[in-house]
Short mmCIF file of C-alpha atoms and ligand atoms in Angstrom, two decimals:
data_model
loop_
_atom_site.label_atom_id
_atom_site.label_comp_id
_atom_site.label_asym_id
_atom_site.label_seq_id
_atom_site.Cartn_x
_atom_site.Cartn_y
_atom_site.Cartn_z
CA UNK A 1005 21.72 22.92 9.26
CA UNK A 1006 18.55 23.95 7.77
CA UNK A 1007 17.03 22.16 4.85
CA UNK A 1008 14.82 23.79 2.64
CA UNK A 1009 11.58 22.34 1.27
CA UNK A 1010 8.85 22.67 -1.16
CA UNK A 1011 5.61 21.30 -0.52
CA UNK A 1012 4.00 19.44 -3.37
CA UNK A 1013 0.16 19.95 -3.18
CA UNK A 1014 -1.62 21.11 -0.23
CA UNK A 1015 -4.63 18.63 0.28
CA UNK A 1016 -5.44 16.69 3.27
CA UNK A 1017 -1.83 15.34 4.18
CA UNK A 1018 -0.05 18.29 2.40
CA UNK A 1019 -1.66 20.80 4.65
CA UNK A 1020 -0.66 18.93 7.75
CA UNK A 1021 2.91 18.67 6.11
CA UNK A 1022 3.15 22.36 5.82
CA UNK A 1023 2.38 22.89 9.49
CA UNK A 1024 4.96 20.44 10.40
CA UNK A 1025 7.68 21.92 8.13
CA UNK A 1026 7.11 25.42 9.35
CA UNK A 1027 7.56 24.15 12.94
CA UNK A 1028 10.32 21.90 12.36
CA UNK A 1029 13.53 23.42 13.78
CA UNK A 1030 15.70 21.96 10.97
CA UNK A 1031 13.11 22.69 7.97
CA UNK A 1032 12.55 26.14 6.06
CA UNK A 1033 9.52 26.04 3.76
CA UNK A 1034 10.59 27.88 0.61
CA UNK A 1035 7.72 27.11 -2.00
CA UNK A 1036 4.51 25.14 -2.78
CA UNK A 1037 3.20 23.46 -5.86
CA UNK A 1038 -0.45 23.87 -6.55
CA UNK A 1039 -1.97 21.22 -8.91
CA UNK A 1040 -5.29 22.94 -8.44
CA UNK A 1041 -5.78 26.24 -10.80
CA UNK A 1042 -7.57 27.80 -7.91
CA UNK A 1043 -4.83 27.60 -5.66
CA UNK A 1044 -2.21 29.23 -7.98
CA UNK A 1045 -1.22 32.38 -6.42
CA UNK A 1046 -2.86 31.82 -3.15
CA UNK A 1047 -0.84 32.24 -0.08
CA UNK A 1048 0.25 28.59 1.23
CA UNK A 1049 -0.21 29.44 5.17
CA UNK A 1050 -3.81 30.44 4.05
CA UNK A 1051 -4.33 27.22 2.06
CA UNK A 1052 -3.48 25.31 5.17
CA UNK A 1053 -5.32 27.03 7.72
CA UNK A 1054 -2.43 28.74 9.57
CA UNK A 1055 -2.58 32.31 8.50
CA UNK A 1056 -0.51 34.03 5.79
CA UNK A 1057 3.42 32.83 5.36
CA UNK A 1058 4.25 35.29 2.81
CA UNK A 1059 4.91 32.37 0.31
CA UNK A 1060 2.59 31.71 -2.73
CA UNK A 1061 1.54 28.38 -4.06
CA UNK A 1062 2.33 27.95 -7.88
CA UNK A 1063 2.07 25.54 -10.83
CA UNK A 1064 5.45 27.02 -12.32
CA UNK A 1065 7.55 23.99 -11.81
CA UNK A 1066 10.66 25.52 -13.18
CA UNK A 1067 10.25 28.35 -10.92
CA UNK A 1068 10.21 25.98 -7.95
CA UNK A 1069 13.17 24.22 -9.02
CA UNK A 1070 15.21 27.45 -9.24
CA UNK A 1071 14.59 28.17 -5.54
CA UNK A 1072 17.44 26.10 -4.61
CA UNK A 1073 15.44 23.61 -2.23
CA UNK A 1074 16.83 20.41 -0.78
CA UNK A 1075 13.83 18.19 -0.78
CA UNK A 1076 10.13 18.08 -1.90
CA UNK A 1077 7.42 16.95 0.53
CA UNK A 1078 5.73 15.02 -2.08
CA UNK A 1079 1.69 14.45 -1.26
CA UNK A 1080 -0.49 14.64 -4.24
CA UNK A 1081 -3.48 12.33 -4.35
CA UNK A 1082 -1.43 9.79 -6.34
CA UNK A 1083 2.28 9.21 -7.12
CA UNK A 1084 3.11 10.16 -10.60
CA UNK A 1085 6.44 8.42 -11.69
CA UNK A 1086 7.08 10.95 -14.64
CA UNK A 1087 6.82 13.80 -12.02
CA UNK A 1088 8.95 12.21 -9.32
CA UNK A 1089 11.78 11.44 -11.86
CA UNK A 1090 11.76 15.19 -13.02
CA UNK A 1091 11.96 16.24 -9.65
CA UNK A 1092 14.69 13.78 -8.79
CA UNK A 1093 16.66 14.70 -12.09
CA UNK A 1094 16.37 18.29 -10.90
CA UNK A 1095 18.51 17.56 -7.89
CA UNK A 1096 15.80 17.62 -5.16
CA UNK A 1097 15.35 14.80 -2.80
CA UNK A 1098 11.78 13.62 -2.27
CA UNK A 1099 9.99 12.47 0.98
CA UNK A 1100 6.59 11.05 -0.20
CA UNK A 1101 3.29 9.87 1.62
CA UNK A 1102 2.42 7.57 -1.30
CA UNK A 1103 5.32 5.45 -2.37
CA UNK A 1104 7.52 2.48 -0.70
CA UNK A 1105 10.07 0.98 -2.96
CA UNK A 1106 8.38 1.16 -6.44
CA UNK A 1107 8.54 -2.48 -6.95
CA UNK A 1108 4.97 -2.83 -7.78
CA UNK A 1109 4.90 -0.25 -10.36
CA UNK A 1110 7.26 -2.54 -12.45
CA UNK A 1111 10.81 -2.93 -13.49
CA UNK A 1112 11.02 -0.39 -16.05
CA UNK A 1113 9.61 2.60 -14.00
CA UNK A 1114 11.47 1.40 -10.66
CA UNK A 1115 14.63 1.63 -12.90
CA UNK A 1116 13.67 5.26 -14.03
CA UNK A 1117 13.17 6.37 -10.66
CA UNK A 1118 16.64 4.88 -9.38
CA UNK A 1119 18.31 6.47 -12.49
CA UNK A 1120 16.72 9.67 -12.14
CA UNK A 1121 17.74 9.80 -8.32
CA UNK A 1122 21.39 8.86 -9.02
CA UNK A 1123 21.58 11.56 -12.03
CA UNK A 1124 20.24 14.10 -9.59
CA UNK A 1125 22.63 13.07 -6.76
CA UNK A 1126 19.19 12.55 -4.47
CA UNK A 1127 17.19 10.22 -2.81
CA UNK A 1128 13.41 9.43 -2.72
CA UNK A 1129 11.86 7.84 0.32
CA UNK A 1130 8.32 7.02 1.31
CA UNK A 1131 6.56 6.79 4.56
CA UNK A 1132 3.34 7.65 6.28
CA UNK A 1133 1.42 6.16 8.95
CA UNK A 1134 0.89 2.98 7.14
CA UNK A 1135 2.34 2.13 4.70
CA UNK A 1136 5.26 3.66 6.68
CA UNK A 1137 5.64 3.92 10.40
CA UNK A 1138 3.29 1.25 11.69
CA UNK A 1139 4.83 -1.54 9.55
CA UNK A 1140 8.57 -0.32 10.79
CA UNK A 1141 7.40 -0.28 14.45
CA UNK A 1142 6.09 -3.85 13.92
CA UNK A 1143 9.36 -5.18 12.45
CA UNK A 1144 11.31 -3.39 15.09
CA UNK A 1145 9.58 -5.54 17.84
CA UNK A 1146 10.87 -8.43 16.58
CA UNK A 1147 14.13 -7.62 18.12
CA UNK A 1148 13.44 -8.53 21.63
CA UNK A 1149 12.50 -12.11 20.41
CA UNK A 1150 15.08 -15.02 20.58
CA UNK A 1151 14.05 -16.14 16.93
CA UNK A 1152 10.98 -15.35 15.38
CA UNK A 1153 8.55 -17.07 13.14
CA UNK A 1154 6.07 -14.33 12.32
CA UNK A 1155 5.42 -10.85 12.33
CA UNK A 1156 1.83 -9.81 11.92
CA UNK A 1157 -0.05 -6.46 11.91
CA UNK A 1158 -3.52 -5.38 11.73
CA UNK A 1159 -5.00 -1.89 10.85
CA UNK A 1160 -8.62 -1.79 11.82
CA UNK A 1161 -10.21 1.69 11.31
CA UNK A 1162 -13.75 3.07 10.83
CA UNK A 1163 -13.05 5.65 8.07
CA UNK A 1164 -16.18 7.29 8.32
CA UNK A 1165 -14.68 10.15 10.03
CA UNK A 1166 -11.85 10.45 7.47
CA UNK A 1167 -12.27 13.38 5.38
CA UNK A 1168 -10.37 12.03 2.41
CA UNK A 1169 -12.85 8.88 2.21
CA UNK A 1170 -13.56 9.83 -1.55
CA UNK A 1171 -9.84 8.16 -1.95
CA UNK A 1172 -11.55 4.99 -1.69
CA UNK A 1173 -13.53 5.41 -4.93
CA UNK A 1174 -10.59 3.87 -7.05
CA UNK A 1175 -11.13 0.49 -4.89
CA UNK A 1176 -14.73 0.28 -6.04
CA UNK A 1177 -16.20 1.85 -2.84
CA UNK A 1178 -19.63 2.89 -3.53
CA UNK A 1179 -19.94 0.34 -6.66
CA UNK A 1180 -21.32 -2.87 -6.50
CA UNK A 1181 -18.67 -5.80 -5.98
CA UNK A 1182 -17.17 -7.22 -8.77
CA UNK A 1183 -13.78 -9.10 -9.35
CA UNK A 1184 -12.20 -5.94 -11.17
CA UNK A 1185 -12.03 -4.20 -7.88
CA UNK A 1186 -9.83 -6.69 -6.41
CA UNK A 1187 -7.30 -6.21 -9.23
CA UNK A 1188 -7.75 -2.56 -8.77
CA UNK A 1189 -6.75 -3.04 -4.95
CA UNK A 1190 -3.80 -4.98 -5.93
CA UNK A 1191 -2.72 -2.17 -8.21
CA UNK A 1192 -3.70 0.84 -6.22
CA UNK A 1193 -2.43 -0.39 -2.87
CA UNK A 1194 0.96 -1.67 -4.22
CA UNK A 1195 2.74 0.50 -2.22
CA UNK A 1196 1.14 -1.47 0.94
CA UNK A 1197 2.53 -4.73 -0.74
CA UNK A 1198 5.85 -3.27 -0.81
CA UNK A 1199 5.92 -2.78 2.94
CA UNK A 1200 6.64 -6.43 3.03
CA UNK A 1201 9.94 -5.80 1.19
CA UNK A 1202 10.82 -3.21 3.62
CA UNK A 1203 10.38 -5.39 6.77
CA UNK A 1204 11.88 -8.42 4.93
CA UNK A 1205 14.80 -6.32 4.20
CA UNK A 1206 14.76 -5.22 8.03
CA UNK A 1207 14.54 -8.44 9.25
CA UNK A 1208 16.43 -10.36 6.66
CA UNK A 1209 13.67 -12.34 5.78
CA UNK A 1210 14.32 -14.30 2.30
CA UNK A 1211 10.80 -13.96 0.80
CA UNK A 1212 10.01 -16.86 -1.69
CA UNK A 1213 6.18 -16.15 -2.06
CA UNK A 1214 3.56 -13.54 -1.67
CA UNK A 1215 -0.35 -13.55 -1.65
CA UNK A 1216 -2.75 -10.66 -1.67
CA UNK A 1217 -6.33 -11.30 -0.65
CA UNK A 1218 -9.21 -8.96 -0.55
CA UNK A 1219 -12.85 -9.34 0.96
CA UNK A 1220 -15.64 -6.42 0.83
CA UNK A 1221 -18.35 -5.27 3.33
CA UNK A 1222 -21.54 -4.25 1.80
CA UNK A 1223 -23.86 -1.48 2.81
CA UNK A 1224 -27.32 -2.57 3.32
CA UNK A 1225 -28.58 1.10 2.95
CA UNK A 1226 -27.50 4.15 1.33
CA UNK A 1227 -25.02 6.07 3.15
CA UNK A 1228 -22.66 9.03 2.40
CA UNK A 1229 -19.81 10.66 4.43
CA UNK A 1230 -18.16 13.85 3.32
CA UNK A 1231 -20.06 14.07 0.31
CA UNK A 1232 -19.08 10.46 -0.89
CA UNK A 1233 -22.11 8.42 -1.56
CA UNK A 1234 -22.13 4.63 -1.23
CA UNK A 1235 -25.82 3.33 -2.13
CA UNK A 1236 -27.33 0.31 -0.84
CA UNK A 1237 -25.53 -2.94 -2.29
CA UNK A 1238 -22.20 -1.39 -2.67
CA UNK A 1239 -18.92 -1.70 -1.18
CA UNK A 1240 -18.39 0.47 1.97
CA UNK A 1241 -15.51 -1.83 3.66
CA UNK A 1242 -12.42 -3.88 2.66
CA UNK A 1243 -10.40 -6.18 4.38
CA UNK A 1244 -7.09 -6.56 2.44
CA UNK A 1245 -4.27 -9.01 3.57
CA UNK A 1246 -0.71 -9.07 2.29
CA UNK A 1247 1.51 -12.27 3.17
CA UNK A 1248 5.08 -13.10 2.77
CA UNK A 1249 6.26 -16.59 2.70
CA UNK A 1250 9.77 -18.01 3.26
CA UNK A 1251 10.85 -20.94 0.91
CA UNK A 1252 9.15 -24.51 2.15
CA UNK A 1253 6.88 -22.63 5.05
CA UNK A 1254 3.13 -23.12 5.02
CA UNK A 1255 2.58 -20.26 7.34
CA UNK A 1256 3.32 -16.68 6.72
CA UNK A 1257 6.35 -14.91 8.13
CA UNK A 1258 4.96 -11.45 7.49
CA UNK A 1259 1.47 -10.60 7.37
CA UNK A 1260 -0.20 -7.25 6.88
CA UNK A 1261 -4.08 -7.20 7.69
CA UNK A 1262 -5.89 -4.05 6.53
CA UNK A 1263 -9.60 -3.49 7.68
CA UNK A 1264 -11.41 -0.51 6.81
CA UNK A 1265 -15.04 0.24 7.30
CA UNK A 1266 -17.21 3.40 6.34
CA UNK A 1267 -19.29 3.21 9.73
CA UNK A 1268 -21.04 0.33 11.52
CA UNK A 1269 -23.92 -2.13 10.17
CA UNK A 1270 -21.99 -3.70 7.08
CA UNK A 1271 -22.31 -6.96 5.77
CA UNK A 1272 -20.21 -8.56 7.28
CA UNK A 1273 -19.61 -6.52 10.36
CA UNK A 1274 -15.68 -6.98 11.18
CA UNK A 1275 -14.67 -5.85 14.76
CA UNK A 1276 -12.88 -2.50 14.75
CA UNK A 1277 -10.43 -1.43 17.32
CA UNK A 1278 -9.35 1.90 15.78
CA UNK A 1279 -5.39 1.61 15.51
CA UNK A 1280 -2.77 -1.02 14.97
CA UNK A 1281 -2.36 -4.27 16.57
CA UNK A 1282 1.06 -5.78 16.27
CA UNK A 1283 2.17 -9.31 17.17
CA UNK A 1284 5.62 -11.15 16.79
CA UNK A 1285 5.56 -14.92 17.33
CA UNK A 1286 8.79 -15.91 18.93
CA UNK A 1287 10.51 -16.51 22.17
CA UNK A 1288 8.97 -14.67 23.75
CA UNK A 1289 5.74 -13.64 21.71
CA UNK A 1290 5.42 -9.79 21.85
CA UNK A 1291 2.32 -7.87 21.40
CA UNK A 1292 1.37 -4.20 21.10
CA UNK A 1293 -1.39 -1.58 20.26
CA UNK A 1294 -0.81 1.58 18.86
CA UNK A 1295 -3.62 4.01 19.24
CA UNK A 1296 -3.94 7.71 18.73
CA UNK A 1297 -5.96 10.71 20.56
CA UNK A 1298 -5.66 14.39 19.59
CA UNK A 1299 -3.73 16.72 22.04
CA UNK A 1300 -6.83 18.88 22.28
CA UNK A 1301 -9.62 16.58 22.69
CA UNK A 1302 -13.18 17.53 22.02
CA UNK A 1303 -13.01 19.27 18.74
CA UNK A 1304 -14.25 17.24 15.63
CA UNK A 1305 -11.57 19.04 13.52
CA UNK A 1306 -8.92 17.94 15.63
CA UNK A 1307 -10.00 14.17 15.03
CA UNK A 1308 -10.37 14.93 11.31
CA UNK A 1309 -6.75 16.42 11.08
CA UNK A 1310 -5.27 13.64 13.40
CA UNK A 1311 -5.27 11.08 10.40
CA UNK A 1312 -3.53 13.32 8.28
CA UNK A 1313 -0.95 14.58 10.88
CA UNK A 1314 0.00 11.08 11.69
CA UNK A 1315 0.51 10.40 7.95
CA UNK A 1316 2.36 13.65 7.23
CA UNK A 1317 4.65 13.58 10.36
CA UNK A 1318 6.77 10.39 9.30
CA UNK A 1319 7.34 11.88 5.97
CA UNK A 1320 8.31 15.49 7.23
CA UNK A 1321 10.45 13.90 10.08
CA UNK A 1322 12.41 12.04 7.56
CA UNK A 1323 13.40 14.92 5.45
CA UNK A 1324 16.82 15.72 7.10
CA UNK A 1325 17.70 11.96 6.97
CA UNK A 1326 16.46 11.57 3.24
CA UNK A 1327 18.73 14.87 2.36
CA UNK A 1328 21.59 13.31 3.96
CA UNK A 1329 21.11 9.70 2.31
CA UNK A 1330 23.16 8.45 -0.30
CA UNK A 1331 21.45 8.81 -3.96
CA UNK A 1332 18.57 6.13 -5.03
CA UNK A 1333 15.37 4.73 -3.64
CA UNK A 1334 15.73 4.58 0.21
CA UNK A 1335 13.60 2.88 2.72
CA UNK A 1336 13.46 2.31 6.43
CA UNK A 1337 15.67 -0.79 5.89
CA UNK A 1338 18.68 1.41 4.72
CA UNK A 1339 18.30 4.69 6.62
CA UNK A 1340 19.36 5.56 10.10
CA UNK A 1341 17.21 6.04 12.80
CA UNK A 1342 14.46 8.86 12.18
CA UNK A 1343 12.68 10.66 15.08
CA UNK A 1344 10.28 13.38 16.07
CA UNK A 1345 11.71 16.72 17.72
CA UNK A 1346 11.19 18.12 21.13
CA UNK A 1347 8.88 21.03 21.20
CA UNK A 1348 8.67 22.88 24.64
CA UNK A 1349 5.40 23.10 26.48
CA UNK A 1350 3.72 26.47 25.70
N1 LIG B 1920 1.08 6.37 3.95
C1 LIG B 1920 0.08 6.59 4.57
O1 LIG B 1920 0.01 6.35 5.82
C2 LIG B 1920 -0.88 7.47 3.89
C3 LIG B 1920 -2.32 7.77 4.64
C4 LIG B 1920 -3.23 8.41 3.92
C5 LIG B 1920 -2.96 9.02 2.68
N2 LIG B 1920 -1.76 8.54 1.86
C6 LIG B 1920 -1.50 9.15 0.65
O2 LIG B 1920 -1.22 10.12 0.59
C7 LIG B 1920 -1.49 10.93 -0.54
C8 LIG B 1920 -2.24 12.21 -0.22
O3 LIG B 1920 -3.49 12.06 0.30
P1 LIG B 1920 -4.49 13.11 0.64
O4 LIG B 1920 -5.63 12.54 1.27
O5 LIG B 1920 -4.12 14.35 0.84
O6 LIG B 1920 -4.92 13.40 -0.82
P2 LIG B 1920 -5.83 14.52 -1.50
O7 LIG B 1920 -6.33 15.65 -0.46
O8 LIG B 1920 -7.09 13.75 -1.73
O9 LIG B 1920 -5.11 15.00 -2.82
C9 LIG B 1920 -4.05 15.70 -2.50
C10 LIG B 1920 -3.86 16.71 -3.35
O10 LIG B 1920 -3.56 16.09 -4.98
C11 LIG B 1920 -3.91 17.05 -5.99
N3 LIG B 1920 -4.47 16.44 -7.03
C12 LIG B 1920 -5.96 16.12 -6.96
N4 LIG B 1920 -6.29 15.33 -7.95
C13 LIG B 1920 -5.12 15.35 -8.71
C14 LIG B 1920 -4.91 14.66 -9.92
N5 LIG B 1920 -5.88 14.17 -10.85
N6 LIG B 1920 -3.51 14.78 -10.37
C15 LIG B 1920 -2.64 15.28 -9.92
N7 LIG B 1920 -2.91 16.16 -8.59
C16 LIG B 1920 -4.03 15.83 -8.05
C17 LIG B 1920 -4.81 18.12 -5.15
O11 LIG B 1920 -3.49 19.30 -5.20
P3 LIG B 1920 -3.78 20.76 -4.66
O12 LIG B 1920 -3.36 20.92 -3.30
O13 LIG B 1920 -2.97 21.48 -5.68
O14 LIG B 1920 -5.19 20.85 -5.03
C18 LIG B 1920 -4.87 17.68 -3.85
O15 LIG B 1920 -5.00 18.52 -2.88
C19 LIG B 1920 -2.22 10.00 -1.39
O16 LIG B 1920 -1.54 9.39 -2.54
C20 LIG B 1920 -2.85 9.04 -0.34
O17 LIG B 1920 -3.00 7.55 -0.94
C21 LIG B 1920 -1.08 7.83 2.75
#
């Protein structure tokens, strides 16, 4: 069976999603949405650096809906609930890089998304590397313990080689530290908080309480990466922690620690191991480390694309499963196994 897919924007993650959809044996790219006026009418393959595909990007949403597609691969720079509802009501499934279960957008908005999905007879699912694949793997690790007390997960990354580093501007990076940026992180990164729900659902942990904390690292001198400036004295790193507690427990059961820095020499200077450390406390304790290396090493572009590849792949890989799922908001806790696909060596 082949599922027809529309790519919604062709930014950093979207470009990699297009490559993945075109290469996927069960998917067919049938259209692409352009938010940027200058992309309108351009060949989607050319926009994504893979040569012409004979499909043009368009901002004509009704024309896209008329293509008879099964699913939208949704990767704009922020999720728009109205837009997602419109896609779902049009009868298209949504696999997204920027949503989890919509809890933190509020009950009303979440109910609208659920209603739109049911009305359209389709489902909406979010993944990526994290939120998404990495916290799913961390939860799966608890399977081998005879009872577990905690699943803890640490992402520690130097984002100075991340070509979408400008996305941290809405967390206050490049600005002096102020309490308002903690609230901004709480809101903007809400779909990270929702990962606790997915892990709790997967592991049947009753969450009684949650906590979010945030610390900043400050740059002592002016620095700039990919045109994004962080003057001396401003935020250039962030450690965010989301914790879930069971009733009557002082220690968290689920904990997500996320440490991002824009280069070395920040104050404070946190250790960065580039990747994911995952730990299950139980009988036995389980530890793993997930790291990534480009297939073709040596080219800077391959390193730059890699973070977008590992974000887009869990989304694209999920499309057949999302299309086959029962209508509504779906997460890893209620979908069957999602995997990559075999590709013979050249
Ligand atoms: N789950 C994960 O692991 C993970 C990891 C990284 C990123 N993400 C999320 O994935 C999403 C895409 O990230 P990205 O780095 O690809 O983003 P991006 O390149 O900065 O932006 C993606 C596209 O969004 C469109 N866009 C820009 N400004 C817009 C606006 N004001 N309103 C509506 N659309 C706008 C543009 O569409 P055009 O293509 O038409 O120009 C742009 O190319 C983000 O929400 C990000 O938070 C998730």
